mmCIF file of C-alpha atoms in Angstrom:
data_model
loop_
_atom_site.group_PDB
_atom_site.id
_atom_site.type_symbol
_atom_site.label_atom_id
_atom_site.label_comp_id
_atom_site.label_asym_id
_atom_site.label_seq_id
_atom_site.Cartn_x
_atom_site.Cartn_y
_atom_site.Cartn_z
ATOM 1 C CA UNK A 1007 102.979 84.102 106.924
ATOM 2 C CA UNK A 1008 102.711 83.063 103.757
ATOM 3 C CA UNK A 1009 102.193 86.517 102.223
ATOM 4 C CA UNK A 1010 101.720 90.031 102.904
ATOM 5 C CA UNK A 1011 98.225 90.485 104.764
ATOM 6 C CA UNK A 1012 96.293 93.617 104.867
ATOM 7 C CA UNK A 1013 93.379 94.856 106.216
ATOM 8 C CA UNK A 1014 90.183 95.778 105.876
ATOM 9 C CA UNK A 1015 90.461 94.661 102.230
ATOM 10 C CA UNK A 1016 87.546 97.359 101.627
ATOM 11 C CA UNK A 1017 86.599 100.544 103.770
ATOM 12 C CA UNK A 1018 84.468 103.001 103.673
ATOM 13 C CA UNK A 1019 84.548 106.478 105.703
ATOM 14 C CA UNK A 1020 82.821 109.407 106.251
ATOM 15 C CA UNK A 1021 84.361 112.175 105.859
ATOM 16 C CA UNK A 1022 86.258 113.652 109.248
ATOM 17 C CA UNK A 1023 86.514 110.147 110.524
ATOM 18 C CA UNK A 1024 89.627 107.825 111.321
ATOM 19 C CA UNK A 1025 90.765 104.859 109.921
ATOM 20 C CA UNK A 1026 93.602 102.771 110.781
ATOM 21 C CA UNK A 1027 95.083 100.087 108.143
ATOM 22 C CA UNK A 1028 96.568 97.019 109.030
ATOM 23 C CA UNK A 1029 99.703 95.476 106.930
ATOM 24 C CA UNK A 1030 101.511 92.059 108.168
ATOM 25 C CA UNK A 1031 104.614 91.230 106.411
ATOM 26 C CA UNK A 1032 106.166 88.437 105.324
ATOM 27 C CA UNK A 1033 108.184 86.737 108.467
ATOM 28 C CA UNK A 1034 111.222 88.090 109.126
ATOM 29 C CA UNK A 1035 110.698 90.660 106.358
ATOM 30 C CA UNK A 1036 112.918 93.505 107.760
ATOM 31 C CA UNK A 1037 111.725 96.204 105.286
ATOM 32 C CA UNK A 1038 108.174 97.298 105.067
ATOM 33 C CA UNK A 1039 106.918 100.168 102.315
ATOM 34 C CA UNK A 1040 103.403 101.794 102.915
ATOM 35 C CA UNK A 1041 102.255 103.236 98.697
ATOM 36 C CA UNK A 1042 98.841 104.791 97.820
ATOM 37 C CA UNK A 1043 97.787 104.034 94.661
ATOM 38 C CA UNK A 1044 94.506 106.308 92.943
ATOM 39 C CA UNK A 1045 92.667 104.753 90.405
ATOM 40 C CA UNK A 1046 94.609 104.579 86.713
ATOM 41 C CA UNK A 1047 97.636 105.215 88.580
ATOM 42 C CA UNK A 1048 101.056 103.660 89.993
ATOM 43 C CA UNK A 1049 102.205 103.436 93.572
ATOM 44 C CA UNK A 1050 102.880 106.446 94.876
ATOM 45 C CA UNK A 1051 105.477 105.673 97.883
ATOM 46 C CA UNK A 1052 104.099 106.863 100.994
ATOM 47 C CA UNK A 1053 106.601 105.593 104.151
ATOM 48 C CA UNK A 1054 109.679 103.521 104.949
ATOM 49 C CA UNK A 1055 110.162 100.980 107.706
ATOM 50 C CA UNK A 1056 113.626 99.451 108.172
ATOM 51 C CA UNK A 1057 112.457 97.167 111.243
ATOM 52 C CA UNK A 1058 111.159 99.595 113.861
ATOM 53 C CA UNK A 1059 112.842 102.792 112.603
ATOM 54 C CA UNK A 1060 110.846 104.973 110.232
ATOM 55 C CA UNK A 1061 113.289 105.949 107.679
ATOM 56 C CA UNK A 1062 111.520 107.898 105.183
ATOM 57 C CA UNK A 1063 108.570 109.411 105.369
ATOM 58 C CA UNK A 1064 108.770 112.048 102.868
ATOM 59 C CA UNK A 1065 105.912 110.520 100.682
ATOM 60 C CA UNK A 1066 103.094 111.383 103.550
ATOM 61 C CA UNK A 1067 100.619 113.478 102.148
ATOM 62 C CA UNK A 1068 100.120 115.765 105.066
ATOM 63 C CA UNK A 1069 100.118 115.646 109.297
ATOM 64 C CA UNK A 1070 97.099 114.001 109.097
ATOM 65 C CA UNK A 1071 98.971 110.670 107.885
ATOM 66 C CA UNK A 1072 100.444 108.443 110.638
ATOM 67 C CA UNK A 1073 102.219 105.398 110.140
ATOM 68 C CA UNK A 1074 103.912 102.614 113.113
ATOM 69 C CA UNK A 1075 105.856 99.894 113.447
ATOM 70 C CA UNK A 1076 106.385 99.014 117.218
ATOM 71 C CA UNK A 1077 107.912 95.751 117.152
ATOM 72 C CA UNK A 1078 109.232 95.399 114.002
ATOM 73 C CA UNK A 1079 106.919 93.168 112.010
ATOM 74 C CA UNK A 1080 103.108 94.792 112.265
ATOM 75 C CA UNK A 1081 102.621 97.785 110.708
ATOM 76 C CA UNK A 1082 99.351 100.320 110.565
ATOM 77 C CA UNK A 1083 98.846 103.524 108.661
ATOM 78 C CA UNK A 1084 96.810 105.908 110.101
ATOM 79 C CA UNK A 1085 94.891 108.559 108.564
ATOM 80 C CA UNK A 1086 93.216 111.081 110.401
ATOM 81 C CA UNK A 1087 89.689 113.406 109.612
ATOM 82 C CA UNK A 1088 89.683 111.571 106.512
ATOM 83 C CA UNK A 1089 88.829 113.963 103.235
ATOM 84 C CA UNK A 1090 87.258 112.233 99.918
ATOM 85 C CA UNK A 1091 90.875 113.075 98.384
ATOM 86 C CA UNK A 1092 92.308 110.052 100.725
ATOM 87 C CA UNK A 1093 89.893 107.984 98.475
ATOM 88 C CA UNK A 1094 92.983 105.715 96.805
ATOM 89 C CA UNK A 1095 94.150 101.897 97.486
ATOM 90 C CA UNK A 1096 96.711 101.670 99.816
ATOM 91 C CA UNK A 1097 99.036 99.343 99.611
ATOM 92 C CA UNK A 1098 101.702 97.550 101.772
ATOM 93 C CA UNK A 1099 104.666 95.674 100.834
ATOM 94 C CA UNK A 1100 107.744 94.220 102.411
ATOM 95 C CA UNK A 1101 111.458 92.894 101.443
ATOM 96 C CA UNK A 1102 113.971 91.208 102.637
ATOM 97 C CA UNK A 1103 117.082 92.693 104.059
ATOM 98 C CA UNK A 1104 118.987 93.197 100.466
ATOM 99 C CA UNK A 1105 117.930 96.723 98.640
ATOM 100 C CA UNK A 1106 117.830 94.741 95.086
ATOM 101 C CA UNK A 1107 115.431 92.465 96.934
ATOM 102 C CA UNK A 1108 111.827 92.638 95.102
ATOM 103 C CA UNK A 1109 108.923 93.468 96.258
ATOM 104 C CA UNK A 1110 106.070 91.374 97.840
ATOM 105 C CA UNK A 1111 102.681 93.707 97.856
ATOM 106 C CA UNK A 1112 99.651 92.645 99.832
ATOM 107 C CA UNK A 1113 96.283 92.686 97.949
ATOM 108 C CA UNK A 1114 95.158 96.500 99.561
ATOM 109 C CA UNK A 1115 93.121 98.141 101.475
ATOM 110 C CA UNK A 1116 90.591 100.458 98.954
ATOM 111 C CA UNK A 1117 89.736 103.062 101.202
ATOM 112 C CA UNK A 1118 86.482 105.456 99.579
ATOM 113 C CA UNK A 1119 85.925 108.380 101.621
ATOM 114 C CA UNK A 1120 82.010 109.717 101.170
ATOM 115 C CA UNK B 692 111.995 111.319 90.899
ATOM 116 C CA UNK B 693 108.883 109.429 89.200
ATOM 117 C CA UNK B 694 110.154 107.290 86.322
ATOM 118 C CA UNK B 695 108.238 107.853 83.165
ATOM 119 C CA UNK B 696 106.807 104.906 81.275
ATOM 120 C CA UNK B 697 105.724 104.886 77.472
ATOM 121 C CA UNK B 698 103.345 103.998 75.673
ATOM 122 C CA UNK B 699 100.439 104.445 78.339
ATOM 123 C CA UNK B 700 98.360 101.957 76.844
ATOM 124 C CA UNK B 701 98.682 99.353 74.402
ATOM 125 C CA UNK B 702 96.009 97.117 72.445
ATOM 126 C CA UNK B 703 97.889 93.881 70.586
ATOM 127 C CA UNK B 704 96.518 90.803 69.446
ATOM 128 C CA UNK B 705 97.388 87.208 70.418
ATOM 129 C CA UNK B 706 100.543 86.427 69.367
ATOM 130 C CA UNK B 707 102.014 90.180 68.591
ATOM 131 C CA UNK B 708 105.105 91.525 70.260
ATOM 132 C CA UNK B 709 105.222 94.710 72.609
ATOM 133 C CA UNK B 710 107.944 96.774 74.240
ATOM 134 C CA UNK B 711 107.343 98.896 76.838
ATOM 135 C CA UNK B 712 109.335 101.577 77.861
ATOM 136 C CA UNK B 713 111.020 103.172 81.271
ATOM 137 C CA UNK B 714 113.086 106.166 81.562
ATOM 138 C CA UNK B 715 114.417 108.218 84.151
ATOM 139 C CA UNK B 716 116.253 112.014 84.358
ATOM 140 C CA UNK B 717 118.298 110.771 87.404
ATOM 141 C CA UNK B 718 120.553 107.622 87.694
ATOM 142 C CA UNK B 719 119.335 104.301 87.823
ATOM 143 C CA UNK B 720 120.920 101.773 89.960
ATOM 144 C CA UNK B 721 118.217 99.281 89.782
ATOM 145 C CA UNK B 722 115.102 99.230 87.764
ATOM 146 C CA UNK B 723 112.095 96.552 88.694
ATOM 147 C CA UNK B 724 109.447 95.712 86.280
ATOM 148 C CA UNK B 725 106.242 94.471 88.132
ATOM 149 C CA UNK B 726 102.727 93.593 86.540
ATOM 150 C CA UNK B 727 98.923 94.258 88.155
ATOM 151 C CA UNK B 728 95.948 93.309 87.029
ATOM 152 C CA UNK B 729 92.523 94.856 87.916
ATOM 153 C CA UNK B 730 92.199 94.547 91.933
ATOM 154 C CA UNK B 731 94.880 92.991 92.574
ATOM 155 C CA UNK B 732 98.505 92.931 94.477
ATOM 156 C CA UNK B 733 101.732 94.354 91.781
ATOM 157 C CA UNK B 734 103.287 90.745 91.550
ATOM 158 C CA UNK B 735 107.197 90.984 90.436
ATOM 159 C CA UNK B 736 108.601 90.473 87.244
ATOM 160 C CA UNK B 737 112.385 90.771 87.102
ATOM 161 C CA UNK B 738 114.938 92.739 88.499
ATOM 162 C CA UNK B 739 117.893 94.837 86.561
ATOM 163 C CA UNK B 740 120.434 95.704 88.630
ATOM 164 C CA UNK B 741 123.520 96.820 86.068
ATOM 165 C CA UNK B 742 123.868 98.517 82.961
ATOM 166 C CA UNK B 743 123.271 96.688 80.029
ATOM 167 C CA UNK B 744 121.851 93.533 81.885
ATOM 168 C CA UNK B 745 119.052 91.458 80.433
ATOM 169 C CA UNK B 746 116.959 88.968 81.972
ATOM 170 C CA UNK B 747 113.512 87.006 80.495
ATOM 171 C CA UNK B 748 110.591 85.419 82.097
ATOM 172 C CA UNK B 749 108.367 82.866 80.019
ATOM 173 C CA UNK B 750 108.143 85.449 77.144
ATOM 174 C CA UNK B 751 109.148 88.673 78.542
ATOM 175 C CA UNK B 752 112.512 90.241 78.782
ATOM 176 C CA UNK B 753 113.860 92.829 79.457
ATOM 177 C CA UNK B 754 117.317 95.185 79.238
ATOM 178 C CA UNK B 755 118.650 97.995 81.300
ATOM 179 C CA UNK B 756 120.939 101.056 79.463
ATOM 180 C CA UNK B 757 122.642 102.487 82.333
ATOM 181 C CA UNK B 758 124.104 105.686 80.334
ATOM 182 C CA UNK B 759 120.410 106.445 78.553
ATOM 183 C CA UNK B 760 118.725 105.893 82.087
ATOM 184 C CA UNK B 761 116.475 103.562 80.462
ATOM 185 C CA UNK B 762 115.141 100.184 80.484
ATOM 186 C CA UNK B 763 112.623 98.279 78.260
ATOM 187 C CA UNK B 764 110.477 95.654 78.735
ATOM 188 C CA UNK B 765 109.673 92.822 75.829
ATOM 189 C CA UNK B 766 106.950 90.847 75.429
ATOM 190 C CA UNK B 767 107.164 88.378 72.440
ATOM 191 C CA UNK B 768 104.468 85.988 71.503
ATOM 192 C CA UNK B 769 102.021 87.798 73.729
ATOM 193 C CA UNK B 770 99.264 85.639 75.275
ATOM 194 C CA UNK B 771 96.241 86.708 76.812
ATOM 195 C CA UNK B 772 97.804 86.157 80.781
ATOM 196 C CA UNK B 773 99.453 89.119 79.654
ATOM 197 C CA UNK B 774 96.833 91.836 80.358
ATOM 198 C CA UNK B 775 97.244 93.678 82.735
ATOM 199 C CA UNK B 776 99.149 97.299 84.025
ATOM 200 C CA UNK B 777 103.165 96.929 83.649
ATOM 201 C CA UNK B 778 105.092 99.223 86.053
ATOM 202 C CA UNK B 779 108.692 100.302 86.230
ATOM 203 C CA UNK B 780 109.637 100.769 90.045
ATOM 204 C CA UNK B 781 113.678 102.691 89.794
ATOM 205 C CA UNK B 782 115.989 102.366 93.200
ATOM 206 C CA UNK B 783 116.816 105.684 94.969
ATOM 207 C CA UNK B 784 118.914 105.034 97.667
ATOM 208 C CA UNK B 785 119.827 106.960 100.666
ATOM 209 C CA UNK B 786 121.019 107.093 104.219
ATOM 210 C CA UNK B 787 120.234 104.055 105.833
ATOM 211 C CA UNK B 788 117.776 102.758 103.216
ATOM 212 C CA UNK B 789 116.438 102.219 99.706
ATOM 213 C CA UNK B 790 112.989 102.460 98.155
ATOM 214 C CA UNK B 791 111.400 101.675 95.030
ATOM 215 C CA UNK B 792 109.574 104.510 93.285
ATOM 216 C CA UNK B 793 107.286 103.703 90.383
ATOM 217 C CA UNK B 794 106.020 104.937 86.971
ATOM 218 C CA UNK B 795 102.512 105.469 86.387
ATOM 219 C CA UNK B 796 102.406 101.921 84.354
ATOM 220 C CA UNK B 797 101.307 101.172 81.028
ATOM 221 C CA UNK B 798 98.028 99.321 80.338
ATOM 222 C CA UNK B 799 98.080 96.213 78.498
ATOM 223 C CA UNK B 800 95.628 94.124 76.708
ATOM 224 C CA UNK B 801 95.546 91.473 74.495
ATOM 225 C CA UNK B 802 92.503 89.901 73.095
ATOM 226 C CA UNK B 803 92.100 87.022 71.257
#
């Protein structure tokens, strides 16, 4: 594609649901990064796709964050029994193969738990 | 470790200069400068990837000081495009991988 897609751009959750977030990379962009950003701050790294493989994903709040990448190109976080402090923008962004590649982010997914 | 960015906010006027700053209390092997503004995507900037390197886009620049763990961003001449929340994203690498971790960003405007 042209650019990194995400979806829902906007969702809204009661609290102890589950939401699943959508992020499709730029073609043939073999890394993919999962941040959450709160309001008035930076992105705060969350996971760590290298293709399929998980690398990292040290950033992970807690158990009840989930992310995949089955094929290599589609990604979704999930986040389970949502709680109001999951309330944040959640962004997704992929790079090519190089690690001084930069970054291309897609636009978000605000996620406001009630 | 999170980078740490000063000032957190800056107010200029069209036309003024501003320098942001970017430091970090481990090594830097790459430092990425990246602006926002309000609801949307980061969108990149420029990318330092050696000590003492300097690169400039339109009207901002930047330079990387490997041994003070710091880098600075420029902005001469500002124009009001420029508004918007600057970020410093550092490179920790590992094991199979490398990931950008970011500052908390400084806040820009410029009015007219």
């Amino acid at each position: 594609g042209a650019g990194v897609s995400q979806s829902p751009r906007y969702k809204v959750a009661k609290r102890g649901q589950d939401v699943a977030l959508r992020c499709d990379p730029i073609s043939g962009h073999v890394s993919l990064f999962w941040y959450q950003q709160a309001l008035g701050q930076g992105p705060e790294f969350l996971t760590y796709f290298q293709n399929e493989a998980q690398l990292d994903k040290s950033g992970l709040p807690s158990d009840r964050f989930f992310a995949e990448r089955p094929e290599g190109s589609v990604s979704t976080l999930k986040i389970q029994r949502t709680q109001q402090e999951d309330s944040a923008v959640y962004l997704c962004a992929s790079r090519d193969r190089g690690p001084n590649e930069k970054l291309f982010f897609g636009s978000g997914t605000q996620l406001s738990v009630l | 470790q999170q980078p740490v960015q000063s000032p957190q906010a800056v107010i200029l006027r069209e036309g003024e200069d501003a320098v942001i700053n970017c430091s970090s209390s481990k090594a830097l092997y790459s430092v990425h400068w990246y602006r926002q503004k309000h609801g949307e995507a980061p969108v990149f900037l420029m990318i330092l990837l050696k000590g003492g390197e300097q690169k400039g886009h339109e009207k901002i620049s930047a330079s990387f000081n490997e041994k003070k763990q710091q880098s600075s961003l420029y902005l001469t001449a500002s124009q009001l495009s420029y508004s918007g929340t600057y970020f410093c994203g550092t490179g920790a690498g590992y094991t199979g991988g490398f990931k950008t971790i970011f500052g908390a960003g400084t806040r820009l405007f410029v009015k007219a």
